[in-house]
C-alpha cells in the first residue's frame, strides 16, 4: 500500500494532491467521507488543479478541471458539464488504516 497522508490532514471540504510517480492522485473529504481519484481529466488527460491542492470549484461543491472548466461530482467523479460531459474521473480505491489514507501500490 502507498500512504497518502494522515487522515486528519485532509480537512472537511478540502482537497490534496499527491504527485506519485506515474500515478498522480488527489483526495477530497466531503461530509466526512474521503474520495480519491486519479489526477487526470478524462478530456485531455491533463492534471486538474488550479494551484497546488486546489481541485474544487469556488464553493467547494464540485471538482473542476482548471484547463477547460469541466465539472465533476465529488461522490462519483461523474462529469456533469464541460467537454467530457457523461464521462467520469477514475476512482482510486483507498483504505483508512492507522489513521492514514492508503491506496494500493
Ligand atoms: S482538459 Fe479538462 S476540461 Fe479540457
PDB file of C-alpha atoms and ligand atoms in Angstrom:
ATOM      1  CA  UNK A   1       0.000   0.000   0.000  1.00  0.00           C
ATOM      2  CA  UNK A   2       1.037   3.611  -0.582  1.00  0.00           C
ATOM      3  CA  UNK A   3       0.434   6.044   2.275  1.00  0.00           C
ATOM      4  CA  UNK A   4      -1.031   9.345   1.123  1.00  0.00           C
ATOM      5  CA  UNK A   5      -1.309  11.284   4.381  1.00  0.00           C
ATOM      6  CA  UNK A   6      -2.721  11.207   7.899  1.00  0.00           C
ATOM      7  CA  UNK A   7      -6.490  11.297   7.599  1.00  0.00           C
ATOM      8  CA  UNK A   8      -6.749  14.428   9.769  1.00  0.00           C
ATOM      9  CA  UNK A   9      -4.531  16.358   7.327  1.00  0.00           C
ATOM     10  CA  UNK A  10      -7.412  16.260   4.845  1.00  0.00           C
ATOM     11  CA  UNK A  11      -9.930  18.646   6.313  1.00  0.00           C
ATOM     12  CA  UNK A  12     -13.634  18.722   5.587  1.00  0.00           C
ATOM     13  CA  UNK A  13     -14.296  20.431   2.241  1.00  0.00           C
ATOM     14  CA  UNK A  14     -10.602  20.358   1.272  1.00  0.00           C
ATOM     15  CA  UNK A  15      -8.627  18.606  -1.454  1.00  0.00           C
ATOM     16  CA  UNK A  16      -4.997  17.490  -1.513  1.00  0.00           C
ATOM     17  CA  UNK A  17      -2.872  16.390  -4.457  1.00  0.00           C
ATOM     18  CA  UNK A  18      -0.240  13.627  -4.335  1.00  0.00           C
ATOM     19  CA  UNK A  19       2.306  13.559  -7.117  1.00  0.00           C
ATOM     20  CA  UNK A  20       3.076   9.847  -7.038  1.00  0.00           C
ATOM     21  CA  UNK A  21       5.455   8.767  -9.807  1.00  0.00           C
ATOM     22  CA  UNK A  22       3.365   7.591 -12.773  1.00  0.00           C
ATOM     23  CA  UNK A  23       0.178   7.797 -10.723  1.00  0.00           C
ATOM     24  CA  UNK A  24      -0.804  11.300  -9.650  1.00  0.00           C
ATOM     25  CA  UNK A  25      -3.910  11.238  -7.467  1.00  0.00           C
ATOM     26  CA  UNK A  26      -5.919  13.639  -5.336  1.00  0.00           C
ATOM     27  CA  UNK A  27      -8.113  13.185  -2.313  1.00  0.00           C
ATOM     28  CA  UNK A  28     -11.155  15.113  -1.115  1.00  0.00           C
ATOM     29  CA  UNK A  29     -13.109  14.990   2.102  1.00  0.00           C
ATOM     30  CA  UNK A  30     -16.792  15.782   1.905  1.00  0.00           C
ATOM     31  CA  UNK A  31     -19.391  15.163   4.611  1.00  0.00           C
ATOM     32  CA  UNK A  32     -16.781  13.138   6.480  1.00  0.00           C
ATOM     33  CA  UNK A  33     -16.160  10.773   3.562  1.00  0.00           C
ATOM     34  CA  UNK A  34     -12.822  10.516   1.758  1.00  0.00           C
ATOM     35  CA  UNK A  35     -12.719  10.222  -2.047  1.00  0.00           C
ATOM     36  CA  UNK A  36      -9.584   9.535  -4.099  1.00  0.00           C
ATOM     37  CA  UNK A  37      -9.276   9.968  -7.868  1.00  0.00           C
ATOM     38  CA  UNK A  38      -6.544   9.890 -10.489  1.00  0.00           C
ATOM     39  CA  UNK A  39      -5.435  13.439 -11.249  1.00  0.00           C
ATOM     40  CA  UNK A  40      -6.310  13.202 -14.951  1.00  0.00           C
ATOM     41  CA  UNK A  41      -9.069  14.983 -16.796  1.00  0.00           C
ATOM     42  CA  UNK A  42     -10.953  12.454 -18.981  1.00  0.00           C
ATOM     43  CA  UNK A  43     -10.991  15.140 -21.687  1.00  0.00           C
ATOM     44  CA  UNK A  44      -7.257  15.543 -22.429  1.00  0.00           C
ATOM     45  CA  UNK A  45      -5.580  13.629 -19.618  1.00  0.00           C
ATOM     46  CA  UNK A  46      -4.061  16.746 -18.064  1.00  0.00           C
ATOM     47  CA  UNK A  47      -3.883  17.348 -14.322  1.00  0.00           C
ATOM     48  CA  UNK A  48      -6.925  19.080 -12.879  1.00  0.00           C
ATOM     49  CA  UNK A  49      -5.826  21.513 -10.184  1.00  0.00           C
ATOM     50  CA  UNK A  50      -5.833  25.303 -10.422  1.00  0.00           C
ATOM     51  CA  UNK A  51      -2.996  25.643  -7.953  1.00  0.00           C
ATOM     52  CA  UNK A  52      -1.355  23.166  -5.644  1.00  0.00           C
ATOM     53  CA  UNK A  53      -4.095  21.236  -3.801  1.00  0.00           C
ATOM     54  CA  UNK A  54      -6.940  23.254  -5.395  1.00  0.00           C
ATOM     55  CA  UNK A  55      -9.221  20.807  -7.179  1.00  0.00           C
ATOM     56  CA  UNK A  56     -12.640  22.213  -6.300  1.00  0.00           C
ATOM     57  CA  UNK A  57     -14.828  24.939  -7.750  1.00  0.00           C
ATOM     58  CA  UNK A  58     -15.288  28.220  -5.877  1.00  0.00           C
ATOM     59  CA  UNK A  59     -17.967  26.995  -3.485  1.00  0.00           C
ATOM     60  CA  UNK A  60     -16.324  23.607  -2.956  1.00  0.00           C
ATOM     61  CA  UNK A  61     -19.348  21.712  -4.286  1.00  0.00           C
ATOM     62  CA  UNK A  62     -17.782  20.105  -7.361  1.00  0.00           C
ATOM     63  CA  UNK A  63     -14.400  19.071  -8.729  1.00  0.00           C
ATOM     64  CA  UNK A  64     -13.380  21.403 -11.540  1.00  0.00           C
ATOM     65  CA  UNK A  65     -10.775  20.951 -14.262  1.00  0.00           C
ATOM     66  CA  UNK A  66      -8.680  24.114 -14.471  1.00  0.00           C
ATOM     67  CA  UNK A  67      -7.950  23.702 -18.194  1.00  0.00           C
ATOM     68  CA  UNK A  68     -11.432  23.833 -19.769  1.00  0.00           C
ATOM     69  CA  UNK A  69     -13.672  24.004 -16.720  1.00  0.00           C
ATOM     70  CA  UNK A  70     -15.316  20.557 -16.724  1.00  0.00           C
ATOM     71  CA  UNK A  71     -17.278  19.920 -13.507  1.00  0.00           C
ATOM     72  CA  UNK A  72     -17.371  16.561 -11.731  1.00  0.00           C
ATOM     73  CA  UNK A  73     -19.462  15.228  -8.870  1.00  0.00           C
ATOM     74  CA  UNK A  74     -17.286  14.665  -5.796  1.00  0.00           C
ATOM     75  CA  UNK A  75     -19.002  11.417  -4.773  1.00  0.00           C
ATOM     76  CA  UNK A  76     -18.999   9.678  -8.161  1.00  0.00           C
ATOM     77  CA  UNK A  77     -16.446  11.505 -10.337  1.00  0.00           C
ATOM     78  CA  UNK A  78     -19.177  11.784 -12.969  1.00  0.00           C
ATOM     79  CA  UNK A  79     -18.713  14.738 -15.353  1.00  0.00           C
ATOM     80  CA  UNK A  80     -21.800  16.949 -15.170  1.00  0.00           C
ATOM     81  CA  UNK A  81     -20.730  19.703 -17.563  1.00  0.00           C
ATOM     82  CA  UNK A  82     -17.907  20.536 -19.929  1.00  0.00           C
ATOM     83  CA  UNK A  83     -16.192  18.875 -22.888  1.00  0.00           C
ATOM     84  CA  UNK A  84     -16.189  15.432 -21.230  1.00  0.00           C
ATOM     85  CA  UNK A  85     -19.813  15.536 -20.025  1.00  0.00           C
ATOM     86  CA  UNK A  86     -21.059  11.998 -19.333  1.00  0.00           C
ATOM     87  CA  UNK A  87     -17.521  10.668 -18.832  1.00  0.00           C
ATOM     88  CA  UNK A  88     -16.002  10.285 -15.374  1.00  0.00           C
ATOM     89  CA  UNK A  89     -12.811  10.570 -13.364  1.00  0.00           C
ATOM     90  CA  UNK A  90     -11.004   7.358 -12.458  1.00  0.00           C
ATOM     91  CA  UNK A  91     -11.730   6.445  -8.865  1.00  0.00           C
ATOM     92  CA  UNK A  92      -8.873   5.028  -6.798  1.00  0.00           C
ATOM     93  CA  UNK A  93      -9.731   2.542  -4.046  1.00  0.00           C
ATOM     94  CA  UNK A  94      -8.457   3.558  -0.661  1.00  0.00           C
ATOM     95  CA  UNK A  95      -8.468   2.358   2.913  1.00  0.00           C
ATOM     96  CA  UNK A  96      -8.004   4.227   6.177  1.00  0.00           C
ATOM     97  CA  UNK A  97      -5.665   2.265   8.417  1.00  0.00           C
ATOM     98  CA  UNK A  98      -3.837   3.508  11.493  1.00  0.00           C
ATOM     99  CA  UNK A  99      -5.302   6.972  10.765  1.00  0.00           C
ATOM    100  CA  UNK A 100      -3.560   7.036   7.380  1.00  0.00           C
ATOM    101  CA  UNK A 101      -5.183   7.218   3.943  1.00  0.00           C
ATOM    102  CA  UNK A 102      -3.662   4.440   1.847  1.00  0.00           C
ATOM    103  CA  UNK A 103      -4.116   3.284  -1.744  1.00  0.00           C
ATOM    104  CA  UNK A 104      -2.967   0.065  -3.415  1.00  0.00           C
ATOM    105  CA  UNK A 105       0.610   0.205  -4.754  1.00  0.00           C
TER     106      UNK A 105
HETATM  107  S1  LIG B   1      -8.683  19.179 -20.155  1.00  0.00           S
HETATM  108 FE1  LIG B   1     -10.176  19.122 -18.543  1.00  0.00          FE
HETATM  109  S2  LIG B   1     -11.928  20.001 -19.404  1.00  0.00           S
HETATM  110 FE2  LIG B   1     -10.489  20.038 -21.007  1.00  0.00          FE
END
